[in-house]
Short mmCIF file of C-alpha atoms in Angstrom, two decimals:
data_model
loop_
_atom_site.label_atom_id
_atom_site.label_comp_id
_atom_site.label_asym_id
_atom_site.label_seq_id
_atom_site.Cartn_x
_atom_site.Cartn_y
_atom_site.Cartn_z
CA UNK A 21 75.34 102.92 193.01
CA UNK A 22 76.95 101.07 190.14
CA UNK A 23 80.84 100.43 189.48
CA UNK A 24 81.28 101.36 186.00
CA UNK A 25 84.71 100.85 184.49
CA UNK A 26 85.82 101.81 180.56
CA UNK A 27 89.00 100.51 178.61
CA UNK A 28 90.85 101.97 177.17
CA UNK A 29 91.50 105.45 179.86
CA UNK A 30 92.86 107.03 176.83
CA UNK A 31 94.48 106.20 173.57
CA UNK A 32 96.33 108.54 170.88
CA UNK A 33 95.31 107.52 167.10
CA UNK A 34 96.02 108.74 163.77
CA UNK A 35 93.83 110.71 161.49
CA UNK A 36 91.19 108.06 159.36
CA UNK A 37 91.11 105.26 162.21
CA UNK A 38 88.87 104.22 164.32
CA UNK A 39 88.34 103.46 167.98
CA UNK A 40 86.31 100.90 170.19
CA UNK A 41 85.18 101.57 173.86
CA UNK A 42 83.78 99.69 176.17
CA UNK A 43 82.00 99.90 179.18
CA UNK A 44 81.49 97.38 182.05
CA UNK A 45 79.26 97.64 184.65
CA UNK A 46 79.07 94.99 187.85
CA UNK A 47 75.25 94.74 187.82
CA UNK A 48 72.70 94.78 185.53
CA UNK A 49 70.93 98.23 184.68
CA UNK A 50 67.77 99.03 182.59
CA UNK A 51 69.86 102.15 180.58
CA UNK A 52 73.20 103.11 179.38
CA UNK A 53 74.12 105.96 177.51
CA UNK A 54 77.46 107.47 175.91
CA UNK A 55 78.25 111.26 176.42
CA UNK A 56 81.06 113.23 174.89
CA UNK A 57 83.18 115.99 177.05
CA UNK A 58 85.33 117.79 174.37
CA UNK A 59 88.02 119.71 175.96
CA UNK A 60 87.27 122.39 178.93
CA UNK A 61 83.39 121.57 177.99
CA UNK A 62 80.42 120.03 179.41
CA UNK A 63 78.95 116.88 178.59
CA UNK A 64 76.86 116.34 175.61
CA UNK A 65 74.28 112.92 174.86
CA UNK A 66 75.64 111.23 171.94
CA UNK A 67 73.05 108.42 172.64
CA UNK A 68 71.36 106.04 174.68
CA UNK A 69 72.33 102.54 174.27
CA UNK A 70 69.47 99.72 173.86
CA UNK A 71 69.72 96.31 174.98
CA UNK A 72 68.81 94.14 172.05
CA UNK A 73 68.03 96.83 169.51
CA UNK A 74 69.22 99.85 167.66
CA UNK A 75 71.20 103.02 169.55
CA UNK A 76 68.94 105.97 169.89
CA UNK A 77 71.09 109.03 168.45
CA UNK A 78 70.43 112.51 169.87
CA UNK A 79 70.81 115.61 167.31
CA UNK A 80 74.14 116.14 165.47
CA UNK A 81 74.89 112.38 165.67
CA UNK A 82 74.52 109.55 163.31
CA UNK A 83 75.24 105.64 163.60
CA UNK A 84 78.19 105.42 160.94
CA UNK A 85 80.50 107.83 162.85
CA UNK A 86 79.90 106.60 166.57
CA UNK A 87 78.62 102.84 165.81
CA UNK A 88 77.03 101.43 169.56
CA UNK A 89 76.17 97.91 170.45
CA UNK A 90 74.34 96.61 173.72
CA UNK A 91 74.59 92.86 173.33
CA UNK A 92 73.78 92.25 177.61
CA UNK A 93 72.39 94.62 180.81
CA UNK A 94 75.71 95.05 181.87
CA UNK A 95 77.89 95.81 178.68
CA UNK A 96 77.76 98.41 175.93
CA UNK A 97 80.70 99.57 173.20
CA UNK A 98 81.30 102.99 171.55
CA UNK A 99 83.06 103.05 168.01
CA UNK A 100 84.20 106.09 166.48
CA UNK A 101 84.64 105.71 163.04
CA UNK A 102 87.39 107.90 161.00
CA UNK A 103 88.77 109.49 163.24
CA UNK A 104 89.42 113.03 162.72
CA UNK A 105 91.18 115.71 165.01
CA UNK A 106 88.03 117.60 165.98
CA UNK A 107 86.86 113.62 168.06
CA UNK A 108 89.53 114.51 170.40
CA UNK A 109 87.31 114.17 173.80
CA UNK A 110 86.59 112.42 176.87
CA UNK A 111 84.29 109.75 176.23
CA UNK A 112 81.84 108.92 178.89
CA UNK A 113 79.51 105.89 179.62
CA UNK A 114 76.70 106.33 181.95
CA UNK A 115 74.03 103.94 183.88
CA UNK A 116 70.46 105.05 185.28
CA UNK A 117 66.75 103.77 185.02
CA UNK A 118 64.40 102.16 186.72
CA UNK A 119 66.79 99.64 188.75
CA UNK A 120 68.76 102.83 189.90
CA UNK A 121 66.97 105.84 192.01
CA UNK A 122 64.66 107.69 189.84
CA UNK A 123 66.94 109.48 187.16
CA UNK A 124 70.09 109.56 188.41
CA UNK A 125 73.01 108.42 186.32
CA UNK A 126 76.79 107.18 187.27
CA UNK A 127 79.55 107.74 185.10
CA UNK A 128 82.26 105.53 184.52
CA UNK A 129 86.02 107.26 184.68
CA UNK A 130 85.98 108.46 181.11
CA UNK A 131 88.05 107.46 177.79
CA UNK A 132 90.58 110.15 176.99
CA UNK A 133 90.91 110.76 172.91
CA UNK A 134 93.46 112.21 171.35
CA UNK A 135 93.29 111.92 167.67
CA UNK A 136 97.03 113.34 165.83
CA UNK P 29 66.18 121.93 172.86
CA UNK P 30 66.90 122.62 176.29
CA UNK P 31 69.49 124.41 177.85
CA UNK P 32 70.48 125.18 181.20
CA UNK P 33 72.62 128.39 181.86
CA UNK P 34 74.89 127.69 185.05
CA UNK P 35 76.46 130.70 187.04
CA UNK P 36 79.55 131.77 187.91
CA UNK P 37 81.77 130.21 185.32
CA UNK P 38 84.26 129.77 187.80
CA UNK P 39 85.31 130.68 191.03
CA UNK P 40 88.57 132.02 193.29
CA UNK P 41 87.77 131.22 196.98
CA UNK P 42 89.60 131.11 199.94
CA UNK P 43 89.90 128.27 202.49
CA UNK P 44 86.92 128.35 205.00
CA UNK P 45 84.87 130.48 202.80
CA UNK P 46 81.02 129.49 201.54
CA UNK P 47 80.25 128.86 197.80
CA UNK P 48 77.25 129.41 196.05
CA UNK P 49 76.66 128.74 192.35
CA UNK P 50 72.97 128.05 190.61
CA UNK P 51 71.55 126.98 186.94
CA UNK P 52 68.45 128.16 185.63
CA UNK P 53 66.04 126.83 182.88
CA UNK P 54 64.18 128.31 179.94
CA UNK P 55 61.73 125.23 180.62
CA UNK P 56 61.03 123.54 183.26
CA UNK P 57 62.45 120.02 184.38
CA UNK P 58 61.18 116.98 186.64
CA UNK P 59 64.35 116.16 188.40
CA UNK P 60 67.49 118.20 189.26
CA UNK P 61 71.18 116.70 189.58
CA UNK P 62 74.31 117.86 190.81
CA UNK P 63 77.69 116.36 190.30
CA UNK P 64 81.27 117.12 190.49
CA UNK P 65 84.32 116.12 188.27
CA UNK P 66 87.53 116.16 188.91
CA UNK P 67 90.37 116.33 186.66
CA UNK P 68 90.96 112.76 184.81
CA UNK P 69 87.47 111.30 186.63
CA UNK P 70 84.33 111.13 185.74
CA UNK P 71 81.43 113.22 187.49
CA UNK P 72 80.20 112.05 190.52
CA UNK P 73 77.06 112.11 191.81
CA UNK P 74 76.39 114.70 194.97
CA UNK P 75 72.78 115.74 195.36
CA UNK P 76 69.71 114.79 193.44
CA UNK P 77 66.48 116.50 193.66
CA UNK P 78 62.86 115.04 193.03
CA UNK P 79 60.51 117.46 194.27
CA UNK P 80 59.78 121.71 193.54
CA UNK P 81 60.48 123.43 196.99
CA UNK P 82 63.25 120.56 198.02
CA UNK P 83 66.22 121.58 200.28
CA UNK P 84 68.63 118.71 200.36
CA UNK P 85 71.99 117.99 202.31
CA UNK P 86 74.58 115.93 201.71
CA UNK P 87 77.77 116.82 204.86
CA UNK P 88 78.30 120.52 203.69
CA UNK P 89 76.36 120.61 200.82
CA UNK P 90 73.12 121.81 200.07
CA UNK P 91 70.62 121.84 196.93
CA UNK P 92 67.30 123.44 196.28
CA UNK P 93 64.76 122.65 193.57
CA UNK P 94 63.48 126.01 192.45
CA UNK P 95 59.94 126.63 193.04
CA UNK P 96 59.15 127.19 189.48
CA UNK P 97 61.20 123.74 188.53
CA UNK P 98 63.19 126.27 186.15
CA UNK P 99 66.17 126.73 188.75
CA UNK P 100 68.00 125.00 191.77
CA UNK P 101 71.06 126.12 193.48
CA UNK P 102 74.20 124.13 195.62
CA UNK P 103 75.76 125.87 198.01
CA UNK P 104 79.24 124.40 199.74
CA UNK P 105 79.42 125.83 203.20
CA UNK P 106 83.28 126.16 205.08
CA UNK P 107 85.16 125.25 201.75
CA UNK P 108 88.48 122.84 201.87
CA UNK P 109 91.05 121.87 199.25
CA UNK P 110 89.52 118.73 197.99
CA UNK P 111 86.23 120.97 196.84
CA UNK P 112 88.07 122.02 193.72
CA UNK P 113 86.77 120.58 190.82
CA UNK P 114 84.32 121.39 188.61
CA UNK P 115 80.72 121.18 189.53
CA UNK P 116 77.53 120.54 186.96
CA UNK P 117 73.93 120.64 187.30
CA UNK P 118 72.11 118.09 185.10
CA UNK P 119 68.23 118.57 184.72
CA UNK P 120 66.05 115.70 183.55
CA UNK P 121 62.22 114.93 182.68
CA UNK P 122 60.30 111.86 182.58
CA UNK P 123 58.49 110.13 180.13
CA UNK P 124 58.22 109.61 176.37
CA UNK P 125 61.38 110.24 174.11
CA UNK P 126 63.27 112.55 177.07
CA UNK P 127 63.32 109.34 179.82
CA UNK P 128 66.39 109.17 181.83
CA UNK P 129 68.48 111.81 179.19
CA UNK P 130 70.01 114.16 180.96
CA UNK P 131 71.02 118.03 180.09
CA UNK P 132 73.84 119.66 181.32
CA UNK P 133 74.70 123.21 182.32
CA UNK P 134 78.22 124.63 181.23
CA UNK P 135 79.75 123.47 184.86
CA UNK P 136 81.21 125.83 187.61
CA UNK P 137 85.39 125.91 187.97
CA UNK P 138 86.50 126.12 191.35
CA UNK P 139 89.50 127.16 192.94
CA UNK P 140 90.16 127.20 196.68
CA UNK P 141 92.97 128.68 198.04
CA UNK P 142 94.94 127.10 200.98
#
């Protein structure tokens, strides 16, 4: 399995900012993908994140509130844009494809929102 | 889209005790997942299922992919402490727009007592 590691855990940030994550992961992998755990829920695609090209957004989410790049195999960022107290989640990146077993994914630890 | 209903909600258990919890499908799905998170962590991986019919163990756990591909089911046998957590089943399908996207059911809270 990968080792998947996200900065920051958690962060606390006013109403109208915004918020970059990151996600690091110690080999390369075909497919990473960002998933949103709002409190005492389960975990919901936001969207799968495309080395070299455009995010791929699931239903209910659009590029200008959670921006996502993919510059490398191994690297991928999660931006949420105007922050408003209904973002407060757990943030999740997640690795699977090809180069890991079938369709499992790993999760890294999670990025803890809290948005005053 | 696709949902998967996961059963009980959550769960008061003693020590010792088995556990049994299962998610079903209103369509069907190619591979079935199970992971557990605990508080602060991210899920982790337990079981993963490839095949209709497969029974899979992993120490005192054990999976099935329903028959029908609609269902699958983990049971924890001789519960301890360190099961508590919550538990999800993720169901996935391969090919065209749905590769390597996972849904998951509503996750199963439980509690074991000393």
């Amino acid at each position: 399995s990968a080792v998947i590691s996200q900065k920051p855990s958690r962060d606390i940030c006013q109403r109208g900012t915004s918020l970059t994550i990151q996600c690091q992961v110690d080999s390369q992998v075909t497919m990473m993908f960002w998933y949103r755990q709002q409190p005492g829920q389960s975990l919901t695609l936001i969207a799968t994140a495309n080395q070299g090209s455009e995010a791929t957004y699931e239903s209910g989410f659009v590029i200008d509130k959670f921006p996502i790049s993919r510059p490398n195999l191994t690297f991928s960022t999660l931006t949420v844009s105007n922050m408003s107290p209904e973002d407060s989640s757990i943030y999740l990146c997640s690795v699977g494809g090809p180069g890991l077993a079938g369709h499992e994914q790993f999760f890294g630890p999670g990025t803890r929102l809290t948005v005053l | 889209g696709q949902q998967l209903n996961q059963s009980p909600q959550s769960m008061f258990i003693q020590e010792g005790e088995d556990v049994s919890m299962n998610c079903t499908s209103s369509s069907i799905f190619n591979t079935w997942l199970w992971y557990k998170q605990d508080p602060g962590e991210g899920p982790v991986l337990l079981i993963a299922l490839y095949k209709a019919g497969e029974l899979t163990s992993n120490g005192r756990l054990t999976a099935q992919f329903g028959i029908t591909r609609k269902d699958s089911f983990l049971n924890i046998s001789a519960s301890i402490p360190s099961d508590v957590g919550i538990y999800f089943c993720a169901g996935a399908n391969a090919g065209g727009t749905s590769y390597g996207k996972l849904t998951f059911g509503q996750g199963t809270i439980l509690t074991v007592h000393p």
